[in-house]
mmCIF file of C-alpha atoms and ligand atoms in Angstrom:
data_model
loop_
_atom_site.group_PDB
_atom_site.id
_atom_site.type_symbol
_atom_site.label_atom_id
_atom_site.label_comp_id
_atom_site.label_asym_id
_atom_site.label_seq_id
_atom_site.Cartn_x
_atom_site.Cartn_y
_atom_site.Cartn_z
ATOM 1 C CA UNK A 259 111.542 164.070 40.246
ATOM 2 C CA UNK A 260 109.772 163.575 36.779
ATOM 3 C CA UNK A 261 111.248 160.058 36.586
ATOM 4 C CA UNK A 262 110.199 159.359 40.135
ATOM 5 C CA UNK A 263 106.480 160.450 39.040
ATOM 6 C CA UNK A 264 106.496 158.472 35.981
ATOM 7 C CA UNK A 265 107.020 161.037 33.312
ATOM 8 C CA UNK A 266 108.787 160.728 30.410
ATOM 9 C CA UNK A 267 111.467 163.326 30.890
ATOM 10 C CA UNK A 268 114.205 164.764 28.182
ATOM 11 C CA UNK A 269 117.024 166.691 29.158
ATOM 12 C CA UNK A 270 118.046 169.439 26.636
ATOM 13 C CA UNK A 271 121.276 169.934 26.478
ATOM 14 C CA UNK A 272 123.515 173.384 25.764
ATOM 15 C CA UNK A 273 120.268 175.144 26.950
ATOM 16 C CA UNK A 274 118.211 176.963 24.227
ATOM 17 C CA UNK A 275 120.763 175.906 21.819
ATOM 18 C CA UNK A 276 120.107 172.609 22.256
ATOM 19 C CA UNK A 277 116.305 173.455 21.998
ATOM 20 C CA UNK A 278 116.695 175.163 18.489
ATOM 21 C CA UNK A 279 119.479 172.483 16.889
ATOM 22 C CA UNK A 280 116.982 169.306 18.156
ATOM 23 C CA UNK A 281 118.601 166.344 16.960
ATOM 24 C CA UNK A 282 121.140 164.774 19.824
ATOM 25 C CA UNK A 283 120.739 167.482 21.809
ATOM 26 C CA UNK A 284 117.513 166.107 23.179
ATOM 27 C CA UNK A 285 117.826 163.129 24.888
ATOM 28 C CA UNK A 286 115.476 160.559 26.772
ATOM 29 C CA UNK A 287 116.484 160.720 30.300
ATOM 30 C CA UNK A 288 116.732 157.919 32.353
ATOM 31 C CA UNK A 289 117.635 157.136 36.625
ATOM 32 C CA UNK A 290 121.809 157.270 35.457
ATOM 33 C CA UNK A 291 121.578 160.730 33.474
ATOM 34 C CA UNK A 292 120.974 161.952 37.156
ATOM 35 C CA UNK A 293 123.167 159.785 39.313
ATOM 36 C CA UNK A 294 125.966 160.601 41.320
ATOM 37 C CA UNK A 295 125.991 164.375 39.939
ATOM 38 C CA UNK A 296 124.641 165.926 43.233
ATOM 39 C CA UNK A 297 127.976 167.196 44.303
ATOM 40 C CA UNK A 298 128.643 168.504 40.402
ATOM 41 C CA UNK A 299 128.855 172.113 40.353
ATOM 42 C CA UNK A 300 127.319 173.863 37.351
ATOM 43 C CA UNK A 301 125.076 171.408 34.997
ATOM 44 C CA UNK A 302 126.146 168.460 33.464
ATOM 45 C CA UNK A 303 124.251 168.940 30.798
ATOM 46 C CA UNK A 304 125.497 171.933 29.737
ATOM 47 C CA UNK A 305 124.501 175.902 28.917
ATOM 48 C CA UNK A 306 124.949 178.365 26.121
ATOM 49 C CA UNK A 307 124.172 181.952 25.716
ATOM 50 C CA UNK A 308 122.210 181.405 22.272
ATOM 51 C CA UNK A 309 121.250 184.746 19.703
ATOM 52 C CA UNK A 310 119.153 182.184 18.025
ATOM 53 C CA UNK A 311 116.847 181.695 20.536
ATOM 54 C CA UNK A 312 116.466 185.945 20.625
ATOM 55 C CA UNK A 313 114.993 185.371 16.820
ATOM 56 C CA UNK A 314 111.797 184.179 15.939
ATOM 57 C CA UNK A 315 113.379 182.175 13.300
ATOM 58 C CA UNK A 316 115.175 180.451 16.217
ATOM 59 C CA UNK A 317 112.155 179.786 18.260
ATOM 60 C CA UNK A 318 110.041 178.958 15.546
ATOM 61 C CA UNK A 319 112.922 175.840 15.281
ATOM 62 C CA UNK A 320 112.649 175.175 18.897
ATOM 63 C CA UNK A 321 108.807 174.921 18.851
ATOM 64 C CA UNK A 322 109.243 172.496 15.859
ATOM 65 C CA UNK A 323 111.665 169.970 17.704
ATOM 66 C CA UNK A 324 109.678 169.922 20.725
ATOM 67 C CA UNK A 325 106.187 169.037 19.440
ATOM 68 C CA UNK A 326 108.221 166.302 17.328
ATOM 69 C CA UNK A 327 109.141 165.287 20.511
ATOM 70 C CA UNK A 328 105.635 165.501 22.400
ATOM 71 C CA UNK A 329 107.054 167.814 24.840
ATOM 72 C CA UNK A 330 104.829 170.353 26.259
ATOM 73 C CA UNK A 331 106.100 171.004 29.706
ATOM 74 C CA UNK A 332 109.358 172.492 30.042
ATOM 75 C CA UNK A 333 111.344 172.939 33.538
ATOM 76 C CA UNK A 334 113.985 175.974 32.747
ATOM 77 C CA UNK A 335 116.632 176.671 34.770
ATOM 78 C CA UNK A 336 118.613 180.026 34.674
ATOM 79 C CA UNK A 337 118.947 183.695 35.493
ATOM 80 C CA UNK A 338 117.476 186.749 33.628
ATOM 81 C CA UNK A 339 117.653 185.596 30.305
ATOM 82 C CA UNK A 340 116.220 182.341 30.497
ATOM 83 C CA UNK A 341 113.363 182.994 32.252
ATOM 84 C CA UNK A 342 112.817 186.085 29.909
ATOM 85 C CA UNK A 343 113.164 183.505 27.108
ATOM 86 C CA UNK A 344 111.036 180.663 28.707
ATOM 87 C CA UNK A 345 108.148 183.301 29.180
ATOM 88 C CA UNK A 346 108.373 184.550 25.516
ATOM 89 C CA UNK A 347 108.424 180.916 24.251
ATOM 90 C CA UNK A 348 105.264 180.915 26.653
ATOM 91 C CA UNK A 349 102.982 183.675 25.230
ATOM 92 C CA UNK A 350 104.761 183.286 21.413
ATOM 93 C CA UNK A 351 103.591 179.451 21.369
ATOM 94 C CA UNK A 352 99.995 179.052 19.600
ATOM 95 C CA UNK A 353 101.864 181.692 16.970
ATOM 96 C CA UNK A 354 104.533 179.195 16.836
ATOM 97 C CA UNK A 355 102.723 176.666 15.857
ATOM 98 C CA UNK A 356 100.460 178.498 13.617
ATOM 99 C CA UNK A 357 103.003 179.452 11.496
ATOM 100 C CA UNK A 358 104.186 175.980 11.537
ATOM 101 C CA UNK A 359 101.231 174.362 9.916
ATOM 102 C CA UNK A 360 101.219 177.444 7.691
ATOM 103 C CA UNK A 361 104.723 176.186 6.306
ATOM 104 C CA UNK A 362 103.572 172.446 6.119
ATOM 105 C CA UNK A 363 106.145 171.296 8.937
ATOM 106 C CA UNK A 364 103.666 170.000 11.626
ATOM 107 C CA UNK A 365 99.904 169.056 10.883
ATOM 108 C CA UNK A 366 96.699 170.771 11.976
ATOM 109 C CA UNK A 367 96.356 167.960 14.613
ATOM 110 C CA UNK A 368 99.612 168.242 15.869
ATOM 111 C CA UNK A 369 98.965 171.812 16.648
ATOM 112 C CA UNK A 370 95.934 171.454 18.371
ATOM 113 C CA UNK A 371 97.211 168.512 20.701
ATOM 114 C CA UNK A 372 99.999 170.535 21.765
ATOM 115 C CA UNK A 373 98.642 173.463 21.869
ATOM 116 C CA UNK A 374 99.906 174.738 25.579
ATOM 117 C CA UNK A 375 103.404 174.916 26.337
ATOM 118 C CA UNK A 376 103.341 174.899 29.976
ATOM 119 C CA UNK A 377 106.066 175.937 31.888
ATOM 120 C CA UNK A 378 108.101 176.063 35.474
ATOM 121 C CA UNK A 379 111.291 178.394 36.090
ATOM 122 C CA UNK A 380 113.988 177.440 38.141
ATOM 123 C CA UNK A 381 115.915 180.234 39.626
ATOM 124 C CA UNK A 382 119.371 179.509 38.965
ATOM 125 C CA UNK A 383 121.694 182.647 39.544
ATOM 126 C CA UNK A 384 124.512 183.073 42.026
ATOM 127 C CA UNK A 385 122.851 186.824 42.383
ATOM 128 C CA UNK A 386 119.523 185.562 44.308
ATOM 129 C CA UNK A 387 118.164 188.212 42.441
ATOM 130 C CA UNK A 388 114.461 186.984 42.203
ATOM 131 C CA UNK A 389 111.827 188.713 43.837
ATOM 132 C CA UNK A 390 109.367 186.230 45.489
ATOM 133 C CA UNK A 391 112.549 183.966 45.648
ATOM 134 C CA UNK A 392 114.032 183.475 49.074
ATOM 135 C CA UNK A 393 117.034 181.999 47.181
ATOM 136 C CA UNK A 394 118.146 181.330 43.924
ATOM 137 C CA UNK A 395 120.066 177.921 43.228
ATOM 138 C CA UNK A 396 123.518 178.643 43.763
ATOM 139 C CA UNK A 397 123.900 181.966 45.625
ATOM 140 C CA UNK A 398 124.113 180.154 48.886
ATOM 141 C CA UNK A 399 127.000 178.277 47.518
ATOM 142 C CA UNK A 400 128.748 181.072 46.031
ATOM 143 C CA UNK A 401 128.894 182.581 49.673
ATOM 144 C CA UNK A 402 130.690 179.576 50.768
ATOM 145 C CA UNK A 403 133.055 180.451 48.425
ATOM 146 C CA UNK A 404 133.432 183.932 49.189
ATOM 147 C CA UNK A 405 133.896 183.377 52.879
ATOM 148 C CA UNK A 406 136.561 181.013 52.394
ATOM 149 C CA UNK A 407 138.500 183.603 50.484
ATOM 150 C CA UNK A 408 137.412 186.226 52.469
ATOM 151 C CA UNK A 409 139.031 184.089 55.439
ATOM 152 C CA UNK A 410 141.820 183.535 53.451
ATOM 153 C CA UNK A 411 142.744 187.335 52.576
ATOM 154 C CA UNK A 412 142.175 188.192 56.344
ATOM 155 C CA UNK A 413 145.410 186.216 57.657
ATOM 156 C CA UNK A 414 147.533 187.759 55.057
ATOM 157 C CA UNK A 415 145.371 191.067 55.341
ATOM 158 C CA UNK A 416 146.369 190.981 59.409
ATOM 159 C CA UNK A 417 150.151 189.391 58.901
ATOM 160 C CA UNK A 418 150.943 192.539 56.737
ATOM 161 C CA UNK A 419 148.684 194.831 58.551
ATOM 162 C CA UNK A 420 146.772 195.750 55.325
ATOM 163 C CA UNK A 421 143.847 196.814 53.822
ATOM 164 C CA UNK A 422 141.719 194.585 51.446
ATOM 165 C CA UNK A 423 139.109 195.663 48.550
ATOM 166 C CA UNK A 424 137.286 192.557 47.240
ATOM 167 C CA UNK A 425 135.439 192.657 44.630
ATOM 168 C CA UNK A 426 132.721 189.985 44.401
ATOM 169 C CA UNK A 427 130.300 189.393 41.254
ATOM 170 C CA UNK A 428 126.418 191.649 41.177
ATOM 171 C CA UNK A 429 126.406 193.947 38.482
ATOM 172 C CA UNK A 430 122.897 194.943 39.147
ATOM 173 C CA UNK A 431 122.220 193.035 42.797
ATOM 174 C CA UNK A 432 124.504 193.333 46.177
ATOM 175 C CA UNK A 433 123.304 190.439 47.901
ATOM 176 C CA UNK A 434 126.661 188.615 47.813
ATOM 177 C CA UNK A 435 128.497 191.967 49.057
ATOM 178 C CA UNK A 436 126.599 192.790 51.874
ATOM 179 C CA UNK A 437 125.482 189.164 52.925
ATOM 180 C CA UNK A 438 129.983 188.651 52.662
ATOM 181 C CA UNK A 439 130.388 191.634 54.477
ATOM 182 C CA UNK A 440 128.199 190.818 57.740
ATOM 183 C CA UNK A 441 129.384 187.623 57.898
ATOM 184 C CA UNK A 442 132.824 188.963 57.875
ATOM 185 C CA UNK A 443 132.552 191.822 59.773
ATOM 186 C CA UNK A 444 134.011 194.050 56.978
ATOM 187 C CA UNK A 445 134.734 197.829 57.459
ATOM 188 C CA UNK A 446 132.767 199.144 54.391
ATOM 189 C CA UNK A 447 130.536 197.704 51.917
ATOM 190 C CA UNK A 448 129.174 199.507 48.194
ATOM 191 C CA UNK A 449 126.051 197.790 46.744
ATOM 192 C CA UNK A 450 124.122 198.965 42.930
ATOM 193 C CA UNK A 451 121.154 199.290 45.236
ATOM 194 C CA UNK A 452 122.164 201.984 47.887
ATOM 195 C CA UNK A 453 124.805 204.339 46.455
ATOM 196 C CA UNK A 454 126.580 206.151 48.936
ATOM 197 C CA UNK A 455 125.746 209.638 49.775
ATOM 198 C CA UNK A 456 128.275 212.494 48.944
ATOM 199 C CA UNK A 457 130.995 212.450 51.000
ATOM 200 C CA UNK A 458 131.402 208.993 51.360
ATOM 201 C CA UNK A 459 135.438 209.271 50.641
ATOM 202 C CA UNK A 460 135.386 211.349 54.260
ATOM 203 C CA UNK A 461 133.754 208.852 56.048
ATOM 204 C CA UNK A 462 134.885 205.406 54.759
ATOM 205 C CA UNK A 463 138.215 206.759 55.556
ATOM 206 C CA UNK A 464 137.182 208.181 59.456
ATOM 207 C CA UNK A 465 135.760 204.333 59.546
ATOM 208 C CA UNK A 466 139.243 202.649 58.251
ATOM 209 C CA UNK A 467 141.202 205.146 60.816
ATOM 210 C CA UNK A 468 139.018 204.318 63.897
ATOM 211 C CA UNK A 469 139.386 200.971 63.063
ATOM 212 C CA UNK A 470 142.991 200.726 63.054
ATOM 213 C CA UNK A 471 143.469 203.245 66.397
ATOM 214 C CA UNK A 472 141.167 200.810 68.299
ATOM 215 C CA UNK A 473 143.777 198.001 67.249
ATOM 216 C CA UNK A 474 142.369 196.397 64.215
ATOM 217 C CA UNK A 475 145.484 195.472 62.278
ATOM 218 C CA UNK A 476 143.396 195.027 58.875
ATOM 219 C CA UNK A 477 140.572 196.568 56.938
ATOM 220 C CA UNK A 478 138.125 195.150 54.776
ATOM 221 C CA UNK A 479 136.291 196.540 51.919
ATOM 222 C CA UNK A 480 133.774 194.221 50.044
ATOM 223 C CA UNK A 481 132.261 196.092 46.425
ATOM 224 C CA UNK A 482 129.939 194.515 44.234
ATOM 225 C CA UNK A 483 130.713 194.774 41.004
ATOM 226 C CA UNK A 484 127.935 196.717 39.967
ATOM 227 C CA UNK A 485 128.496 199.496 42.581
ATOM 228 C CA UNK A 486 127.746 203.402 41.889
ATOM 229 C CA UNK A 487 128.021 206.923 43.642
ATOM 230 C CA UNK A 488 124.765 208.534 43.776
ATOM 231 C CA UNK A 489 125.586 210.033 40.312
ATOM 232 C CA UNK A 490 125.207 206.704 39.036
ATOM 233 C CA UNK A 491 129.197 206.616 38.366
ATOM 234 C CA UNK A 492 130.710 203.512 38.532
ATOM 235 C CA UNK A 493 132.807 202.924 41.626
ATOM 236 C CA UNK A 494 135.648 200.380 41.031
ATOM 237 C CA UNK A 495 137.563 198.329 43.294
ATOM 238 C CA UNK A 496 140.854 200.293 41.937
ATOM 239 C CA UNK A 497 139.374 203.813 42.751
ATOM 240 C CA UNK A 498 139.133 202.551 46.429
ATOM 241 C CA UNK A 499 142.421 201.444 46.883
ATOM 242 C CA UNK A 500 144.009 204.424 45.528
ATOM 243 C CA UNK A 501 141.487 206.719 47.756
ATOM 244 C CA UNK A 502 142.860 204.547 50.746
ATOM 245 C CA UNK A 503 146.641 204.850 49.841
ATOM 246 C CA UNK A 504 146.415 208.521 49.046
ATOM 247 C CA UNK A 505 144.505 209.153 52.169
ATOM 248 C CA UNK A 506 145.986 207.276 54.847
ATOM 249 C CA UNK A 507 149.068 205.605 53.024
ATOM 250 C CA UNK A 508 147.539 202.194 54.131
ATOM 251 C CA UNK A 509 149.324 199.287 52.579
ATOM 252 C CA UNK A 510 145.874 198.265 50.373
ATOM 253 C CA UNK A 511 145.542 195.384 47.579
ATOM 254 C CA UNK A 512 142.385 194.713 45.658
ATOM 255 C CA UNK A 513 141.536 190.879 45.240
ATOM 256 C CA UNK A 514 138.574 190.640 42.029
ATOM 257 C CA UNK A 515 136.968 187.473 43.379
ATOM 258 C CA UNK A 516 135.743 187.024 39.767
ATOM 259 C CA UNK A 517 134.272 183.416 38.119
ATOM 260 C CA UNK A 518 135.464 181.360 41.208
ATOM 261 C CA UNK A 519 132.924 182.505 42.791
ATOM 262 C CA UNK A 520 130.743 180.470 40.154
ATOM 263 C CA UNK A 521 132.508 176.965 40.663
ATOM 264 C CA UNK A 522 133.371 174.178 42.741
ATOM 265 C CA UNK A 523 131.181 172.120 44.582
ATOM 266 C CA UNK A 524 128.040 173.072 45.660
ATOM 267 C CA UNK A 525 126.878 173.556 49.446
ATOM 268 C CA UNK A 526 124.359 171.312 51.782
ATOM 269 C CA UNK A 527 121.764 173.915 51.432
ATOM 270 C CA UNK A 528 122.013 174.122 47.454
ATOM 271 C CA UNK A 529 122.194 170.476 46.697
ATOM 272 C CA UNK A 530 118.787 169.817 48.333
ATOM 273 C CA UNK A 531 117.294 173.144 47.047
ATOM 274 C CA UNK A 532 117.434 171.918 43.767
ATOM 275 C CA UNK A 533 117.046 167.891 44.463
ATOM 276 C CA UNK A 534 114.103 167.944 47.403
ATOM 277 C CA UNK A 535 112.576 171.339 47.260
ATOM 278 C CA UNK A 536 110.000 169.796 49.532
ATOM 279 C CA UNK A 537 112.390 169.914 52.531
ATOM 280 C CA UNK A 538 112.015 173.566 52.647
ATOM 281 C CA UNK A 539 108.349 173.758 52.922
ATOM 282 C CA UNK A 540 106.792 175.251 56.318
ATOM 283 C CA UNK A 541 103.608 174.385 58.281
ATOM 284 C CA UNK A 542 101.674 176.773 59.403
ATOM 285 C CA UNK A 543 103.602 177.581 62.601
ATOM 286 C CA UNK A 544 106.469 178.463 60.176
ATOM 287 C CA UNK A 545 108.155 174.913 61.338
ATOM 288 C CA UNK A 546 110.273 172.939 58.730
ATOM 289 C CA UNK A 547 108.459 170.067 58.628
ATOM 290 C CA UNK A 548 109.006 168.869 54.851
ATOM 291 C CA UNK A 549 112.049 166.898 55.634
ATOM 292 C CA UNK A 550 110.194 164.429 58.001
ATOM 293 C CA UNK A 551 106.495 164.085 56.537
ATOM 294 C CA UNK A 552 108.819 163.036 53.212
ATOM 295 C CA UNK A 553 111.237 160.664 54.984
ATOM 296 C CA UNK A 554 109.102 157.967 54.102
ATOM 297 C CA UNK A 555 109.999 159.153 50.305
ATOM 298 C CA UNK A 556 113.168 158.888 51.400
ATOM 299 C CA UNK A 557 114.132 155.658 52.152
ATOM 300 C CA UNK A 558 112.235 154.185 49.461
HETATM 301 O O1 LIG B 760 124.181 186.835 36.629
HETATM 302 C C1 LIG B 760 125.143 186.174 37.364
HETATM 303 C C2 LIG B 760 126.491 186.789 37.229
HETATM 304 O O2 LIG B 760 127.312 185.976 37.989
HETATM 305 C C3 LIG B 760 126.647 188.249 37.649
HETATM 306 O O3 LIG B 760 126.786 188.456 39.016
HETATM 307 C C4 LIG B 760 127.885 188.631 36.886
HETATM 308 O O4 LIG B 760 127.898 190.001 36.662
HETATM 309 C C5 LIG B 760 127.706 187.885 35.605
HETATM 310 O O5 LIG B 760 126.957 186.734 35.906
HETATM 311 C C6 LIG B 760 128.977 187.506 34.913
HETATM 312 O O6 LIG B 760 128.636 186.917 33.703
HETATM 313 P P1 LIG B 760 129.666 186.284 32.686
HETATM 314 O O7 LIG B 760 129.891 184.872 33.084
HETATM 315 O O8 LIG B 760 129.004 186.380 31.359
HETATM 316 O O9 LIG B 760 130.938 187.082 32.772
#
């Protein structure tokens, strides 16, 4: 999009690592650093959890390569910490540069012509854990994923007449759990954000046991991975399996859905999330109009 509007756009590779070690990592985009990536899961141009960035030594670095560059506008997208980061950068960046013409590294100039950093966060994080967010870049496609495996379990699951625990990622959110579990019409569901009351053990069990005496010949529990009781104690996938077995003597297995959930390609709805934001905008009766006012854009 900053192409198409005639700005000079750098992609920063390995994230904020890329941002503190300059050099290479910055590089002049052009029309074939984005082509024929939109069905590329992940980024292409990389990610890093960086410490350095967490120092001010390390952002004081950053600051330096990017008003070599010019670049005051920066488009960040990530979860939790790089949006933490990105707004720290934000209200640490007049310092930054103070401190830089203290040491002699940029001139007096430089700092005042660059003296606002502005920037725009991209939620990206499988969680869609952002308030204000209706959806976070890649949570939509992580459900694919989920309900394929989901799927998947459910013929062996009813073959074998057993019951499932899946495990899917949120160590703090339980979007993914409970969105998996309505859409799959699971028999139980534990989320971070609504621990069970006491005397859950009782009743998931009652619920497993009707289930089975109306002719169900499978259960399915879906966990996040963040889930507690409502004394904050973990509850793990392997604690419900052995409450299941002890209890009713249920043939159970516990599938950890783990990183997969993180790859492969992306879905419809992600790949224009993050290429034509536009499409999703409403009018005022709440219609989607975006795709058509833009298809004009489109086919130019
Ligand atoms: O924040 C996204 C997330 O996928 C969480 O749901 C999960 O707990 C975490 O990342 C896993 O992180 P890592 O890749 O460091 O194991």
């Amino acid at each position: 999009m900053g192409i198409y509007v005639g700005a000079k756009v750098y992609l920063i590779h390995e994230g904020y690592q890329g941002l503190v070690d300059g050099g290479d990592n910055i590089k002049l985009a052009h029309w074939h650093s984005v082509t024929d990536i939109i069905q590329l899961g992940g980024t292409v141009i990389g990610s890093a959890r960086c410490k350095d960035f967490q120092t001010r030594e390390g952002r004081i670095a950053a600051a330096f390569n990017l008003v070599k560059k010019g670049i005051t506008n920066l488009c960040v997208c990530g979860g939790d910490g790089s949006l933490t980061g990105a707004n720290i950068f934000r209200s640490e960046w007049s310092g930054l540069l103070d401190e830089l013409v203290q040491k002699g590294r940029i001139r007096d100039t430089d700092a005042k012509q660059y003296n606002k950093l502005n920037i725009v966060g991209l939620v990206g994080s499988i969680d869609n854990d952002f308030c204000g967010t209706d959806m976070t870049i890649g949570a939509d496609s992580a459900l694919h994923r989920i309900m394929e495996i989901v799927d998947a379990i459910m013929t062996t699951a009813n073959s074998h007449q057993r019951t499932f625990v899946l495990e899917v990622m949120g160590r703090h959110c339980g979007y993914l759990a409970l969105v998996s579990a309505l859409a799959s019409g699971a028999d139980w569901l534990f989320i971070p954000e609504a621990p069970p009351l006491e005397g859950w053990e009782n009743r998931m069990c009652a619920r497993l046991e009707r289930s089975r005496n109306k002719g169900s010949r499978l259960n399915i529990i879906i966990v996040a991975e963040g889930a507690i009781d409502s004394n904050g104690k973990p509850i793990s996938s392997a604690d419900i399996k052995d409450l299941v077995v002890k209890r009713l003597g249920y043939d159970t297995r516990v599938t950890v859905l783990g990183h997969v959930q993180r790859g492969g390609t992306p879905s419809a709805f992600d790949r224009i999330l993050v290429s034509c934001p536009w499409f999703f905008t409403h009018d005022s009766r709440g219609l989607l109009n975006g795709c058509f006012s833009n298809l004009t854009a489109f086919n130019s």
